[in-house]
Amino acid sequence: MLLGEASAVHGAESCASVLLDEARSFPVGGNPRSVALGDFNGDGKMDLAVANLDRSNVSILIGVGDGTFRDAVNTPTLPHPRFVAAGDFNKDGKLDLAVANIDFNSVSILLGQGDGTFIRSATRIFDVDVHPVFIAVGDFNGDRCLDIAVANNGCAGCRIDGSVSILLGKGDGTFARAVDYPEGAHPVSLVVGDFNGDGAQDLAVANVLTVSVLLGRGDGTFTPGADYTTMLHPVSVASGDFNEDGKLDLAVANDTAGTVTLLRGQGDGSFLKSTSYKTGTLPVSVAVGDLNGDHHLDLVVADLGSEDIWILLGDGAGAFRPPVAEPVGAFPGFVLLDDVDGDTKPDVVVANENWDTVSVRLNTCPFAGVQLSIGFVAGKISLTWPHTSRFYEIETASSLNSPVVWQPIAQSPSLSQGQWQMLVAPVGPQGFFRLRRRSGD
């Protein structure tokens, strides 16, 4: 049995500017540094997991479904958790967490119980290189088990430059021994994407001095690509097709320069430096998504030197309007875009380091709905949706019984007869699919 699901939001096609509700803040632990979103208790509503650097815990905030959250419940970790990412690492249909332990040169896996709690006794720890600060999740060897890429910042005083660690998942919550790739000076952020169009997942890494590319071979190994200069001190990188030529581009936040730089993808794993935009005094995190429903990707930048985020609306040709500041909270150090109130529109979620809070600004722009169609082509499941709706991804689940875990399908759609199409091989006796507006990192 197959089921297609696409949430429709009725209203205007797009907004001339971004419309955000007032910021709502939710207390978490000390010095929150990153946020992961997912349905941790299986009720169909988005929850938050927050890594608190000054506490030995991750805060879990269960979503009510309207963009608000219950009081945080803290899950113990090793001291000074620097980053948290979510994924179903043991394939039991329940979301788990991967936590970067900056002082212990390791990543902890917290196995979810499907009710918003995590099994402390089952926590597993895997060694990586020196000072892990960022985690990205993907399937690097095509075995349908989630893998982890870790940016290790190294130690300037110890003359250790840092690296990227790759941990290949076994599908049972454990990982093979980390393989480290030397990657520039002090990696601080990375993003997963197919930058050369070969179907294998690649990595782009912000290294404080440059942005480096690791090209995936599709077997879990990587080959070094080129290094790209942006402006002074690149610290965050996100990807998206900003000029809509079918090739992934990069947006890089440069904190010392106070800018965001665009690197235009050539489709072969290489990039050309493009425009830079002034974005506050200390931009440290950048996220990508279509905020105003015009089918063009936009940028949101967290400015650690203020109480603001900066929004840059894209024109679809690779350029952006002048940045507009929106208040969130003191010292916003991490930003992501995702739908937290169930209306399919990307909302803004920010970790405020010095206020020990997470702020949420709900997107109030009325988007038009998008329809997902399902059929069969040559023994495969055909999933199609309109060509004008570019910034969506297909998620799949094997069951709709609670808890439901939707997982993104790790492949790119192609154009067919004026529509986006994805062909998926059937797995199991039944499958469920939904179309979801893609968020940016």
Short mmCIF file of C-alpha atoms in Angstrom, two decimals:
data_model
loop_
_atom_site.label_atom_id
_atom_site.label_comp_id
_atom_site.label_asym_id
_atom_site.label_seq_id
_atom_site.Cartn_x
_atom_site.Cartn_y
_atom_site.Cartn_z
CA MET A 1 0.00 0.00 0.00
CA LEU A 2 1.23 3.49 -0.82
CA LEU A 3 0.09 6.76 0.67
CA GLY A 4 0.96 10.27 -0.44
CA GLU A 5 0.62 13.19 1.91
CA ALA A 6 0.98 16.90 1.13
CA SER A 7 -0.16 19.60 3.50
CA ALA A 8 -1.91 22.48 1.74
CA VAL A 9 -1.76 26.05 2.98
CA HIS A 10 -4.32 28.25 1.28
CA GLY A 11 -3.78 31.93 0.58
CA ALA A 12 -1.66 34.24 -1.50
CA GLU A 13 1.08 32.84 -3.75
CA SER A 14 3.86 34.74 -1.95
CA CYS A 15 4.68 37.76 0.22
CA ALA A 16 6.56 40.85 -0.92
CA SER A 17 8.52 40.77 2.33
CA VAL A 18 9.04 38.34 5.18
CA LEU A 19 6.19 38.18 7.69
CA LEU A 20 7.27 36.81 11.07
CA ASP A 21 5.35 36.65 14.33
CA GLU A 22 6.89 38.19 17.44
CA ALA A 23 9.74 36.21 18.97
CA ARG A 24 8.80 33.69 21.64
CA SER A 25 11.59 32.53 23.94
CA PHE A 26 11.87 29.21 25.76
CA PRO A 27 14.38 28.66 28.61
CA VAL A 28 16.96 25.90 28.15
CA GLY A 29 20.32 25.16 29.79
CA GLY A 30 23.45 27.28 30.03
CA ASN A 31 24.98 28.64 26.81
CA PRO A 32 22.90 26.83 24.16
CA ARG A 33 25.04 26.29 21.06
CA SER A 34 22.94 24.29 18.62
CA VAL A 35 19.40 23.05 18.03
CA ALA A 36 18.09 19.90 16.33
CA LEU A 37 14.45 19.45 15.34
CA GLY A 38 12.45 16.24 15.13
CA ASP A 39 9.37 14.45 16.39
CA PHE A 40 10.95 12.78 19.42
CA ASN A 41 7.71 11.50 20.99
CA GLY A 42 5.87 10.38 17.86
CA ASP A 43 2.86 12.69 18.15
CA GLY A 44 3.36 14.29 14.74
CA LYS A 45 4.56 17.62 16.19
CA MET A 46 8.02 19.13 15.99
CA ASP A 47 10.17 19.02 19.13
CA LEU A 48 13.54 20.62 19.93
CA ALA A 49 16.83 19.23 21.20
CA VAL A 50 19.33 21.84 22.41
CA ALA A 51 23.03 21.32 23.21
CA ASN A 52 23.95 23.35 26.32
CA LEU A 53 27.69 23.97 26.37
CA ASP A 54 27.87 25.13 30.01
CA ARG A 55 25.82 22.22 31.30
CA SER A 56 26.28 18.48 31.00
CA ASN A 57 22.99 18.00 29.20
CA VAL A 58 20.80 18.34 26.16
CA SER A 59 17.45 20.06 26.68
CA ILE A 60 14.39 18.39 25.12
CA LEU A 61 11.40 20.67 24.48
CA ILE A 62 8.27 18.82 23.40
CA GLY A 63 6.23 20.72 20.84
CA VAL A 64 2.57 21.57 21.40
CA GLY A 65 2.02 21.85 17.64
CA ASP A 66 1.33 25.58 17.44
CA GLY A 67 4.95 26.75 17.58
CA THR A 68 5.14 26.68 21.38
CA PHE A 69 6.89 24.11 23.55
CA ARG A 70 6.58 22.53 26.97
CA ASP A 71 9.19 23.23 29.63
CA ALA A 72 12.61 21.79 28.87
CA VAL A 73 13.53 18.36 30.25
CA ASN A 74 17.28 17.84 30.44
CA THR A 75 18.97 14.64 29.26
CA PRO A 76 22.44 14.06 30.80
CA THR A 77 25.48 14.00 28.51
CA LEU A 78 29.23 14.28 28.92
CA PRO A 79 30.37 17.76 30.05
CA HIS A 80 30.26 20.60 27.52
CA PRO A 81 28.14 19.22 24.67
CA ARG A 82 28.91 21.45 21.68
CA PHE A 83 26.51 20.25 18.99
CA VAL A 84 23.47 18.00 18.60
CA ALA A 85 21.98 16.33 15.51
CA ALA A 86 18.98 14.01 15.12
CA GLY A 87 18.49 10.80 13.14
CA ASP A 88 17.21 7.25 13.45
CA PHE A 89 20.61 5.62 13.87
CA ASN A 90 19.37 2.15 14.92
CA LYS A 91 16.45 1.98 12.45
CA ASP A 92 13.81 1.28 15.09
CA GLY A 93 11.51 4.06 13.92
CA LYS A 94 12.45 6.35 16.82
CA LEU A 95 14.64 9.43 16.53
CA ASP A 96 18.01 9.35 18.27
CA LEU A 97 20.57 12.07 18.98
CA ALA A 98 24.24 12.47 18.11
CA VAL A 99 26.11 14.83 20.46
CA ALA A 100 29.58 16.31 19.88
CA ASN A 101 31.64 16.25 23.11
CA ILE A 102 34.19 19.00 22.52
CA ASP A 103 36.38 18.24 25.57
CA PHE A 104 36.30 14.45 25.14
CA ASN A 105 37.07 14.17 21.41
CA SER A 106 34.04 11.98 20.91
CA VAL A 107 30.45 11.72 19.70
CA SER A 108 27.74 10.26 21.94
CA ILE A 109 24.70 8.47 20.53
CA LEU A 110 21.58 8.80 22.69
CA LEU A 111 18.99 6.22 21.66
CA GLY A 112 15.42 7.52 21.64
CA GLN A 113 12.55 5.62 23.25
CA GLY A 114 9.92 7.27 21.07
CA ASP A 115 8.31 9.13 23.98
CA GLY A 116 10.66 12.13 24.09
CA THR A 117 13.14 10.46 26.43
CA PHE A 118 16.45 8.79 25.73
CA ILE A 119 18.02 5.65 27.21
CA ARG A 120 20.93 6.88 29.31
CA SER A 121 22.25 3.37 29.99
CA ALA A 122 22.38 2.69 26.24
CA THR A 123 24.47 5.78 25.41
CA ARG A 124 27.32 4.85 23.10
CA ILE A 125 30.48 6.90 22.66
CA PHE A 126 32.65 6.95 19.54
CA ASP A 127 36.08 8.56 19.31
CA VAL A 128 36.76 11.28 16.75
CA ASP A 129 39.58 13.79 16.30
CA VAL A 130 40.43 16.80 18.49
CA HIS A 131 37.62 19.14 19.61
CA PRO A 132 34.48 18.15 17.63
CA VAL A 133 32.21 21.18 17.14
CA PHE A 134 29.72 20.32 14.37
CA ILE A 135 27.84 17.25 13.11
CA ALA A 136 26.11 16.54 9.80
CA VAL A 137 24.09 13.41 9.06
CA GLY A 138 23.87 11.63 5.69
CA ASP A 139 24.17 8.30 3.91
CA PHE A 140 27.69 8.40 2.51
CA ASN A 141 27.94 4.80 1.31
CA GLY A 142 24.40 4.18 0.04
CA ASP A 143 23.52 1.38 2.46
CA ARG A 144 20.43 3.20 3.82
CA CYS A 145 22.04 3.45 7.26
CA LEU A 146 22.70 6.95 8.58
CA ASP A 147 26.33 8.06 8.77
CA ILE A 148 27.90 11.01 10.57
CA ALA A 149 30.39 13.67 9.48
CA VAL A 150 32.09 15.64 12.26
CA ALA A 151 34.01 18.91 12.02
CA ASN A 152 36.91 18.75 14.50
CA ASN A 153 38.24 22.21 15.32
CA GLY A 154 41.64 21.04 16.52
CA CYS A 155 43.76 23.01 18.97
CA ALA A 156 45.52 26.21 17.94
CA GLY A 157 47.77 26.23 21.02
CA CYS A 158 48.68 22.58 20.40
CA ARG A 159 49.33 23.25 16.70
CA ILE A 160 46.66 20.75 15.69
CA ASP A 161 44.77 22.04 12.66
CA GLY A 162 41.76 19.77 12.95
CA SER A 163 39.97 17.47 10.53
CA VAL A 164 36.69 15.97 9.39
CA SER A 165 35.80 12.58 10.88
CA ILE A 166 33.53 10.16 9.02
CA LEU A 167 31.66 7.54 11.05
CA LEU A 168 29.81 5.00 8.92
CA GLY A 169 26.65 3.73 10.56
CA LYS A 170 25.85 0.03 10.89
CA GLY A 171 22.11 0.60 11.30
CA ASP A 172 22.04 -0.64 14.90
CA GLY A 173 23.12 2.57 16.62
CA THR A 174 26.81 1.76 16.33
CA PHE A 175 29.43 3.06 13.91
CA ALA A 176 32.64 1.90 12.33
CA ARG A 177 35.86 3.42 13.59
CA ALA A 178 36.18 7.05 12.52
CA VAL A 179 38.23 7.90 9.44
CA ASP A 180 39.79 11.35 9.64
CA TYR A 181 40.42 13.68 6.70
CA PRO A 182 42.82 16.61 7.25
CA GLU A 183 40.80 19.60 6.15
CA GLY A 184 42.26 23.08 6.36
CA ALA A 185 42.78 25.16 9.48
CA HIS A 186 40.31 24.51 12.28
CA PRO A 187 37.04 23.29 10.69
CA VAL A 188 33.98 24.76 12.39
CA SER A 189 31.00 23.88 10.18
CA LEU A 190 30.04 21.58 7.32
CA VAL A 191 27.13 20.80 5.03
CA VAL A 192 26.15 17.73 3.00
CA GLY A 193 25.21 18.00 -0.70
CA ASP A 194 25.82 16.47 -4.12
CA PHE A 195 28.06 19.18 -5.53
CA ASN A 196 29.31 17.34 -8.64
CA GLY A 197 26.08 15.63 -9.69
CA ASP A 198 27.31 12.05 -9.46
CA GLY A 199 24.63 10.94 -6.99
CA ALA A 200 27.07 10.59 -4.08
CA GLN A 201 26.95 12.92 -1.09
CA ASP A 202 29.80 15.41 -0.77
CA LEU A 203 30.85 17.78 2.02
CA ALA A 204 31.63 21.50 2.11
CA VAL A 205 33.63 22.56 5.17
CA ALA A 206 34.15 26.02 6.66
CA ASN A 207 37.74 26.07 7.94
CA VAL A 208 38.17 29.57 9.46
CA LEU A 209 40.51 30.49 6.57
CA THR A 210 38.76 28.89 3.58
CA VAL A 211 35.88 26.69 2.51
CA SER A 212 37.04 23.23 1.46
CA VAL A 213 35.22 20.53 -0.50
CA LEU A 214 35.39 16.77 0.07
CA LEU A 215 33.94 14.84 -2.86
CA GLY A 216 32.22 11.60 -1.93
CA ARG A 217 32.96 8.42 -3.85
CA GLY A 218 29.65 6.84 -2.81
CA ASP A 219 31.37 4.13 -0.76
CA GLY A 220 31.84 6.17 2.41
CA THR A 221 35.23 7.56 1.42
CA PHE A 222 36.08 11.03 0.15
CA THR A 223 38.64 12.67 -2.08
CA PRO A 224 39.86 16.21 -1.38
CA GLY A 225 38.54 18.96 -3.63
CA ALA A 226 39.65 22.56 -3.88
CA ASP A 227 39.81 25.27 -1.22
CA TYR A 228 37.92 28.53 -1.73
CA THR A 229 38.63 31.92 -0.19
CA THR A 230 35.63 33.93 1.00
CA MET A 231 36.21 36.84 3.38
CA LEU A 232 37.86 36.97 6.78
CA HIS A 233 37.07 34.02 9.06
CA PRO A 234 34.37 31.79 7.49
CA VAL A 235 32.55 29.98 10.31
CA SER A 236 29.28 28.64 8.88
CA VAL A 237 28.32 27.13 5.53
CA ALA A 238 24.95 26.20 4.01
CA SER A 239 23.95 25.03 0.54
CA GLY A 240 21.14 25.72 -1.93
CA ASP A 241 20.55 26.40 -5.62
CA PHE A 242 20.40 30.18 -5.39
CA ASN A 243 20.49 30.93 -9.13
CA GLU A 244 18.23 28.00 -10.06
CA ASP A 245 20.55 26.44 -12.62
CA GLY A 246 20.25 22.96 -11.11
CA LYS A 247 23.64 23.17 -9.37
CA LEU A 248 24.16 23.57 -5.63
CA ASP A 249 25.74 26.81 -4.45
CA LEU A 250 27.16 27.74 -1.04
CA ALA A 251 26.45 30.56 1.41
CA VAL A 252 29.22 31.25 3.91
CA ALA A 253 29.04 33.40 7.05
CA ASN A 254 32.31 35.26 7.77
CA ASP A 255 32.23 36.48 11.36
CA THR A 256 35.24 38.81 11.44
CA ALA A 257 34.31 40.39 8.11
CA GLY A 258 30.66 40.71 9.12
CA THR A 259 29.48 39.31 5.79
CA VAL A 260 27.90 36.40 3.97
CA THR A 261 29.69 35.29 0.79
CA LEU A 262 28.10 33.32 -2.06
CA LEU A 263 30.04 30.63 -3.90
CA ARG A 264 28.38 29.71 -7.19
CA GLY A 265 28.44 25.98 -7.92
CA GLN A 266 29.63 24.80 -11.34
CA GLY A 267 28.05 21.36 -11.04
CA ASP A 268 31.39 19.54 -11.14
CA GLY A 269 32.32 20.01 -7.48
CA SER A 270 33.98 23.38 -8.05
CA PHE A 271 32.77 26.88 -7.14
CA LEU A 272 33.25 30.48 -8.23
CA LYS A 273 33.30 33.30 -5.73
CA SER A 274 30.34 35.61 -6.15
CA THR A 275 28.87 38.48 -4.12
CA SER A 276 29.31 39.24 -0.42
CA TYR A 277 26.63 40.94 1.68
CA LYS A 278 27.08 42.85 4.93
CA THR A 279 25.12 41.08 7.70
CA GLY A 280 25.65 42.68 11.10
CA THR A 281 28.78 42.75 13.21
CA LEU A 282 29.43 39.07 13.94
CA PRO A 283 27.52 36.65 11.67
CA VAL A 284 28.17 33.12 12.93
CA SER A 285 25.42 30.92 11.49
CA VAL A 286 23.56 30.85 8.17
CA ALA A 287 20.44 28.92 7.14
CA VAL A 288 18.63 28.53 3.81
CA GLY A 289 14.92 28.33 2.94
CA ASP A 290 12.06 29.99 1.06
CA LEU A 291 10.67 32.36 3.67
CA ASN A 292 8.22 34.37 1.56
CA GLY A 293 6.78 31.65 -0.67
CA ASP A 294 8.04 33.03 -4.00
CA HIS A 295 9.89 29.77 -4.84
CA HIS A 296 13.29 31.47 -4.51
CA LEU A 297 15.73 30.54 -1.75
CA ASP A 298 16.42 33.10 0.97
CA LEU A 299 19.10 33.39 3.67
CA VAL A 300 18.82 33.89 7.43
CA VAL A 301 21.95 34.84 9.38
CA ALA A 302 22.44 34.84 13.16
CA ASP A 303 24.44 37.88 14.33
CA LEU A 304 26.22 37.02 17.59
CA GLY A 305 27.19 40.67 18.02
CA SER A 306 23.59 41.84 18.43
CA GLU A 307 20.10 40.65 19.29
CA ASP A 308 19.16 40.19 15.64
CA ILE A 309 18.98 37.83 12.74
CA TRP A 310 19.45 39.18 9.23
CA ILE A 311 17.16 38.11 6.38
CA LEU A 312 18.20 38.28 2.73
CA LEU A 313 15.45 37.55 0.19
CA GLY A 314 16.67 35.81 -2.96
CA ASP A 315 15.61 36.73 -6.49
CA GLY A 316 16.20 33.29 -8.02
CA ALA A 317 19.05 34.58 -10.18
CA GLY A 318 21.71 34.32 -7.48
CA ALA A 319 21.31 37.81 -6.01
CA PHE A 320 19.67 38.93 -2.78
CA ARG A 321 17.86 42.02 -1.57
CA PRO A 322 19.58 44.19 1.07
CA PRO A 323 19.57 42.45 4.48
CA VAL A 324 16.78 43.27 6.93
CA ALA A 325 17.30 42.86 10.70
CA GLU A 326 14.73 41.07 12.89
CA PRO A 327 15.08 40.83 16.71
CA VAL A 328 15.29 37.43 18.41
CA GLY A 329 17.31 37.52 21.66
CA ALA A 330 20.73 38.33 23.10
CA PHE A 331 23.72 36.79 21.35
CA PRO A 332 22.03 34.57 18.74
CA GLY A 333 24.68 31.98 17.89
CA PHE A 334 22.83 29.37 15.83
CA VAL A 335 19.90 29.55 13.43
CA LEU A 336 17.88 27.01 11.51
CA LEU A 337 14.71 27.02 9.44
CA ASP A 338 12.01 24.39 9.79
CA ASP A 339 8.27 24.07 10.20
CA VAL A 340 7.53 24.00 13.94
CA ASP A 341 3.79 24.73 13.86
CA GLY A 342 2.65 22.29 11.19
CA ASP A 343 1.61 24.75 8.48
CA THR A 344 4.42 23.66 6.04
CA LYS A 345 6.10 27.09 6.15
CA PRO A 346 9.70 27.42 7.38
CA ASP A 347 9.87 29.13 10.77
CA VAL A 348 12.98 30.61 12.37
CA VAL A 349 14.57 28.89 15.38
CA VAL A 350 17.53 30.53 17.14
CA ALA A 351 19.78 29.54 20.05
CA ASN A 352 20.58 32.63 22.17
CA GLU A 353 23.87 31.91 23.89
CA ASN A 354 23.90 34.48 26.70
CA TRP A 355 20.17 34.42 27.43
CA ASP A 356 20.08 30.62 27.83
CA THR A 357 17.00 30.49 25.62
CA VAL A 358 15.77 29.30 22.26
CA SER A 359 13.70 31.84 20.32
CA VAL A 360 11.07 30.98 17.72
CA ARG A 361 9.63 33.35 15.14
CA LEU A 362 6.70 31.84 13.27
CA ASN A 363 6.30 32.48 9.57
CA THR A 364 2.95 34.17 8.93
CA CYS A 365 3.26 34.57 5.15
CA PRO A 366 0.35 32.76 3.42
CA PHE A 367 1.82 30.20 1.02
CA ALA A 368 -0.04 28.34 -1.71
CA GLY A 369 -0.45 24.57 -1.31
CA VAL A 370 1.50 21.95 -3.28
CA GLN A 371 0.10 18.59 -4.41
CA LEU A 372 2.11 15.35 -4.40
CA SER A 373 1.09 12.69 -6.94
CA ILE A 374 2.03 8.99 -6.74
CA GLY A 375 2.13 6.36 -9.48
CA PHE A 376 4.26 3.57 -10.94
CA VAL A 377 6.88 3.70 -13.70
CA ALA A 378 8.87 0.63 -14.78
CA GLY A 379 8.36 -1.13 -11.47
CA LYS A 380 9.31 1.90 -9.40
CA ILE A 381 7.22 4.33 -7.37
CA SER A 382 6.87 7.65 -9.19
CA LEU A 383 6.51 10.76 -7.01
CA THR A 384 5.76 14.02 -8.83
CA TRP A 385 4.96 17.63 -7.93
CA PRO A 386 4.84 20.95 -9.83
CA HIS A 387 8.03 22.33 -11.37
CA THR A 388 7.37 25.76 -9.85
CA SER A 389 7.65 24.27 -6.35
CA ARG A 390 11.40 23.74 -6.19
CA PHE A 391 12.27 23.73 -2.53
CA TYR A 392 10.64 20.56 -1.29
CA GLU A 393 11.89 17.13 -0.33
CA ILE A 394 10.23 13.73 -0.16
CA GLU A 395 10.07 11.96 3.19
CA THR A 396 9.08 8.34 3.71
CA ALA A 397 7.84 6.18 6.58
CA SER A 398 7.16 2.45 6.78
CA SER A 399 4.18 2.85 9.10
CA LEU A 400 1.79 5.50 10.37
CA ASN A 401 1.51 3.85 13.76
CA SER A 402 2.79 6.01 16.61
CA PRO A 403 5.61 6.91 16.85
CA VAL A 404 5.92 7.89 13.19
CA VAL A 405 9.44 8.67 11.96
CA TRP A 406 9.64 10.41 8.60
CA GLN A 407 13.04 10.10 6.92
CA PRO A 408 14.16 12.18 3.91
CA ILE A 409 14.91 10.21 0.74
CA ALA A 410 18.58 10.79 -0.09
CA GLN A 411 18.24 11.45 -3.81
CA SER A 412 17.53 14.42 -6.02
CA PRO A 413 14.45 14.77 -8.25
CA SER A 414 14.66 15.22 -12.01
CA LEU A 415 12.50 17.22 -14.41
CA SER A 416 9.94 15.19 -16.36
CA GLN A 417 7.19 16.69 -18.53
CA GLY A 418 7.20 19.97 -16.64
CA GLN A 419 7.16 18.38 -13.18
CA TRP A 420 9.66 17.31 -10.58
CA GLN A 421 9.84 13.52 -10.47
CA MET A 422 11.52 11.08 -8.11
CA LEU A 423 11.60 7.33 -8.85
CA VAL A 424 11.92 5.17 -5.74
CA ALA A 425 12.37 1.40 -5.55
CA PRO A 426 9.67 -0.25 -3.40
CA VAL A 427 10.91 -1.37 0.02
CA GLY A 428 8.63 -3.62 2.08
CA PRO A 429 4.92 -4.36 1.66
CA GLN A 430 3.81 -0.79 2.25
CA GLY A 431 5.21 2.70 2.11
CA PHE A 432 4.10 6.20 3.01
CA PHE A 433 5.37 9.40 1.43
CA ARG A 434 4.93 13.09 2.05
CA LEU A 435 6.12 16.29 0.44
CA ARG A 436 7.78 18.68 2.85
CA ARG A 437 9.19 22.16 2.38
CA ARG A 438 12.94 21.80 2.59
CA SER A 439 14.77 23.60 5.39
CA GLY A 440 18.33 24.94 5.18
CA ASP A 441 21.52 24.42 7.65
#
